[in-house]
Coordinates of C-alpha atoms in Angstrom, one line a residue:
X1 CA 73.4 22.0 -61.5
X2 CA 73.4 24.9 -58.9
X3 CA 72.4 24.6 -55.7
X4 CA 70.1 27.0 -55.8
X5 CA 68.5 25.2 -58.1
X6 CA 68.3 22.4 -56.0
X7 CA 67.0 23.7 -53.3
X8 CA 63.9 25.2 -55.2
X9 CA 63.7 21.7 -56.6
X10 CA 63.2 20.2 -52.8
X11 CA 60.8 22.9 -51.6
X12 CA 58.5 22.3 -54.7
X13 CA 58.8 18.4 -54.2
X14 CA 57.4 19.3 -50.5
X15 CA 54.8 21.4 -51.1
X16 CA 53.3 19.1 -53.8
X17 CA 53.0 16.5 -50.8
X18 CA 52.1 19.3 -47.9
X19 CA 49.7 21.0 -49.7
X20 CA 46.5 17.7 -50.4
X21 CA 48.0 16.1 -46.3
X22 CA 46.8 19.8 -44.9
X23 CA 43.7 19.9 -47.2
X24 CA 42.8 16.7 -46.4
X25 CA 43.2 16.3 -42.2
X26 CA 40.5 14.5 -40.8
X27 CA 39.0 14.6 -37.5
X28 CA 40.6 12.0 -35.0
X29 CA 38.5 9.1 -34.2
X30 CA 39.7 9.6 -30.0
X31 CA 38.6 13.6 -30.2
X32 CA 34.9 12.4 -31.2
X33 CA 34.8 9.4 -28.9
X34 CA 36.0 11.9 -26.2
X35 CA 33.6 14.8 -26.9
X36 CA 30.9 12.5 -26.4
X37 CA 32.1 10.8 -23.5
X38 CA 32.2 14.3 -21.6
X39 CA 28.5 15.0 -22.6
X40 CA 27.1 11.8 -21.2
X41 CA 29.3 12.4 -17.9
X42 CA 28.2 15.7 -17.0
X43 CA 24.7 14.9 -18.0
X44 CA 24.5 11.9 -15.8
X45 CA 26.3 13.6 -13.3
X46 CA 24.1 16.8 -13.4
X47 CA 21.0 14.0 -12.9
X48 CA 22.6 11.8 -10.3
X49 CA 24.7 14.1 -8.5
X50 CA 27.4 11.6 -9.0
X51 CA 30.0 11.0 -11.9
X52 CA 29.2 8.0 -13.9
X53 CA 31.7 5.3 -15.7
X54 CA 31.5 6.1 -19.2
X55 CA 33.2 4.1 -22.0
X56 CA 32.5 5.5 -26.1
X57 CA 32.8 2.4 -28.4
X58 CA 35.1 1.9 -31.5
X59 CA 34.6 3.8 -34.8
X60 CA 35.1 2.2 -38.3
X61 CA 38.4 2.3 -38.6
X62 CA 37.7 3.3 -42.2
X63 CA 35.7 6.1 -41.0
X64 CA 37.4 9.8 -42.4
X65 CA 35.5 12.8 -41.7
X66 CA 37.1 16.7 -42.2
X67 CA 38.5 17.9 -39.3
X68 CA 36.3 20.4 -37.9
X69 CA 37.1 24.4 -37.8
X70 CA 35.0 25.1 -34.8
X71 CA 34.9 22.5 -31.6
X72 CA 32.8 19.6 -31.5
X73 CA 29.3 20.0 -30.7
X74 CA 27.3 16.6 -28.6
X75 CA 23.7 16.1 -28.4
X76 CA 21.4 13.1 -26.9
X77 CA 18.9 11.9 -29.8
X78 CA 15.2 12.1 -29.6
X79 CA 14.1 9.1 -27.2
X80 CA 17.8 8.2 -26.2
X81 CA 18.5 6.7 -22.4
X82 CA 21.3 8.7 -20.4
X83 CA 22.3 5.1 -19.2
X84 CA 23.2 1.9 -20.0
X85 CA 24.2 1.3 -23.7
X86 CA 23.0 4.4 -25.4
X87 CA 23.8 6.6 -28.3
X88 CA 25.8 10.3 -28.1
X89 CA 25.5 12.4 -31.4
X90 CA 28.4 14.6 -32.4
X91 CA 28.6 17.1 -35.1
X92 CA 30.4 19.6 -36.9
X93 CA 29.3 22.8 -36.6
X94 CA 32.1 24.4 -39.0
X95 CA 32.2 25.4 -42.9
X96 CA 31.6 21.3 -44.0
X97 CA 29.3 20.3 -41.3
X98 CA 28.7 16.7 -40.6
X99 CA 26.9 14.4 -37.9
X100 CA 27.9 10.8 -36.8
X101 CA 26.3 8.7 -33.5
X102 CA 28.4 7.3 -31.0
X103 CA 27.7 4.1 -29.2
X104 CA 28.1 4.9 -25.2
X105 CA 28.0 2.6 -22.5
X106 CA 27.6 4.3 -19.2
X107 CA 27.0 2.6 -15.9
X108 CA 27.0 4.5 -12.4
X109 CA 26.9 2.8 -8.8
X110 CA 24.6 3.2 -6.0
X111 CA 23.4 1.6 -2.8
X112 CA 19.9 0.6 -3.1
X113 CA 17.4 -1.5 -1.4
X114 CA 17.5 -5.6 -2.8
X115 CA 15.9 -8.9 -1.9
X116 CA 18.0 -10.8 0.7
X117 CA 16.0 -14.0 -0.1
X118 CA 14.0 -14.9 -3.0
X119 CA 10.3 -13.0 -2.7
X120 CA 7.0 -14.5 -3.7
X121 CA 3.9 -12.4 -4.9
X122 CA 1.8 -11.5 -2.2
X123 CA 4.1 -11.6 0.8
X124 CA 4.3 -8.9 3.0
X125 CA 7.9 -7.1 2.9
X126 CA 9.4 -8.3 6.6
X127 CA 12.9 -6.4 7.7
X128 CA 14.7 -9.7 7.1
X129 CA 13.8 -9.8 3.7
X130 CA 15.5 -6.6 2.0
X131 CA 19.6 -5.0 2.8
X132 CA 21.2 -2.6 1.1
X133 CA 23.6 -3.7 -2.0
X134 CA 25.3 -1.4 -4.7
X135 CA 23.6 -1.8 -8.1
X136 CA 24.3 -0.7 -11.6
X137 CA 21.5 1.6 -11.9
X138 CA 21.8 1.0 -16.0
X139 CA 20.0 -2.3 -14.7
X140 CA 17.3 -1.3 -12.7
X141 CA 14.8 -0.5 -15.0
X142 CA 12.0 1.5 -13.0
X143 CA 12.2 3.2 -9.7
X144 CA 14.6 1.8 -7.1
X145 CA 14.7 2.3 -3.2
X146 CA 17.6 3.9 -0.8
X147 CA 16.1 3.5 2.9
X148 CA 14.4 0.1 4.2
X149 CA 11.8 1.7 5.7
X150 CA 10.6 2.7 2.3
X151 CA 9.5 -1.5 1.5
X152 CA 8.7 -2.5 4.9
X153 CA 5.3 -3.5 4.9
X154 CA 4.4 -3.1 1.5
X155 CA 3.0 -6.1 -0.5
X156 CA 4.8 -8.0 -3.4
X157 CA 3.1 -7.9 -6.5
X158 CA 5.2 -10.1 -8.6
X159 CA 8.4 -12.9 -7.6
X160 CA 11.3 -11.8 -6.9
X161 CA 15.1 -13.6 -6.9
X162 CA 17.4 -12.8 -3.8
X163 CA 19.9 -9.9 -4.9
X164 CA 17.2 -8.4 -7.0
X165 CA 16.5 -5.1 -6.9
X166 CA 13.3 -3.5 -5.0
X167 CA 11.5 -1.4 -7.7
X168 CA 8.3 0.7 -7.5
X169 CA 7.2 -1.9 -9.9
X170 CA 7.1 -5.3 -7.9
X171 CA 6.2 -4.1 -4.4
X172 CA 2.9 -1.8 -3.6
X173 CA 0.7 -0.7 -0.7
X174 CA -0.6 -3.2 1.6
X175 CA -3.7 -4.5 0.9
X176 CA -6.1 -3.2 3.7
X177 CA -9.2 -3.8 2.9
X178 CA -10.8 -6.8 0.8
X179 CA -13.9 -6.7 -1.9
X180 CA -16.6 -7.8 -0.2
X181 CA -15.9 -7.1 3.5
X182 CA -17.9 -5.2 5.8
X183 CA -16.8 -2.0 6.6
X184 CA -17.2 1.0 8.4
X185 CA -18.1 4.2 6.7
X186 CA -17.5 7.2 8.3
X187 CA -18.4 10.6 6.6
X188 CA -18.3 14.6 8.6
X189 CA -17.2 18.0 8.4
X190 CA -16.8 21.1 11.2
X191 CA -16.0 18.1 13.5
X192 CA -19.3 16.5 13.3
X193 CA -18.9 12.4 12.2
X194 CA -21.6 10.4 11.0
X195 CA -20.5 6.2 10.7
X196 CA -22.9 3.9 8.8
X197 CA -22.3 0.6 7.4
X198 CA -21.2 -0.2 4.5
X199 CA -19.6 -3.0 2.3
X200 CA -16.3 -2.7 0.1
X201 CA -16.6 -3.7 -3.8
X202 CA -12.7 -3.3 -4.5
X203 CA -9.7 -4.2 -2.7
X204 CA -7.8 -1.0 -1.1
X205 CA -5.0 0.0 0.0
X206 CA -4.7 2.5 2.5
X207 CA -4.7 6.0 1.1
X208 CA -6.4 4.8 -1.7
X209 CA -9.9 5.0 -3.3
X210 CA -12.3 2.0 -3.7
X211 CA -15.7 1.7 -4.0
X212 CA -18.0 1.4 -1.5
X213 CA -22.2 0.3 -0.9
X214 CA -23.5 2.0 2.0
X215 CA -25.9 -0.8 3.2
X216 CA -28.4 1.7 4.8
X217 CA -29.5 3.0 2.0
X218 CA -27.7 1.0 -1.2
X219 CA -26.2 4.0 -2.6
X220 CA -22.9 2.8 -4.1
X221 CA -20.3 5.6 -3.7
X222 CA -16.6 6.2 -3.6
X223 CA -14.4 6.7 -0.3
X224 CA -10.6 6.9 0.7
X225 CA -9.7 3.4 2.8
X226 CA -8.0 4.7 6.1
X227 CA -7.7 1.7 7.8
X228 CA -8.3 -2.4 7.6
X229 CA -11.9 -1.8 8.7
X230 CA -12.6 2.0 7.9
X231 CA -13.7 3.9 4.8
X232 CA -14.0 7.8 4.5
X233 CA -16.4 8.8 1.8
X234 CA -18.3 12.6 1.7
X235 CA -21.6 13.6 3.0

């Protein structure tokens, strides 16, 4: 046989087997985990102002999806959480489009304000009770405090177990005012005041709204508590 026979032979053999591997190429399990590692970052960073610790979890091995012609496109779902364990979506924008979800864990760290010592409900917050700690803000599932001063004084609402976190959740105003206490109403405007006494039907807060019977004349209105023995309510 000729060799230049041969040679055709070989180039045929290797196109046979090029040809299907370069029609087939699928889309690497690490560039999808990647993509959506980078969307969760910079959107918890854009958030938080800080870069988080993100981790995509493993794809089915078994999983083969056609590589992609244009670049990878990420999106958040409808309803998904930026952090904790949460779910990226990738797609394929490109002639054969297709969409997969990525499990994401993403945890970022700050300093926050936390129970030095188990907390019962209706204690007042005392300086000696609270410190700063860094906490997995994944875990803190309502608002959470940076500065001391921020609990200092306010009431617990609910127990809570030293090395806790301090949410807007289980701490609130202190109670100034009890239902059924006597009270001072005072009511004015252009600098003239008018007090009258009066009784409180709700516990307040100050700052906040109760209601109120003005013992004069019975009337029961509504009136802003500014202090433990003083309601504002209007003319």
């Amino acid at each position: 046989m000729k060799l230049g026979n041969i040679l055709c032979g070989c180039m045929a053999t290797l196109t046979l087997f090029a040809g299907p591997a370069l029609a087939d190429a699928i889309q690497s399990h690490e560039s999808i985990q990647t993509t959506a590692e980078a969307f969760i970052a910079e959107t918890v960073s854009s958030s938080h102002g800080r870069s988080p610790v993100v981790r995509a979890g493993s794809l089915d091995s078994r999983l083969r999806l056609k590589e992609c012609d244009e670049p990878l496109e990420a999106f958040q779902p409808a309803g998904g959480r930026p952090l904790g364990n949460t779910t990226v979506g990738v797609r394929c924008p490109g002639t054969q489009p297709w969409t997969l979800y990525v499990p994401v864990k993403v945890s970022i760290h700050e300093t926050v304000v936390v129970a030095a010592r188990p907390l019962s409900k209706g204690m007042i917050v005392k300086e000696q009770d609270v410190k700063l700690l860094e906490k997995d803000l994944a875990k803190i599932r309502s608002g959470y405090f940076q500065d001391l001063s921020e609990v200092i004084g306010k009431q617990v609402s609910r127990t809570v177990s030293m090395g806790a976190a301090i949410t807007t959740s289980v701490v609130k105003p202190q109670i100034q005012i009890k239902r059924g206490q006597q009270i001072r109403l005072v009511a004015g405007s252009h600098g003239l005041k008018v007090q009258m006494a009066g009784e409180a039907l709700a516990d307040g807060a100050t700052g906040e709204y109760i209601r109120v019977r003005n013992l004069s004349t019975q009337k029961i209105i509504e009136g802003v508590v500014q202090s433990a023995t003083t309601v504002e309510v209007a003319l």
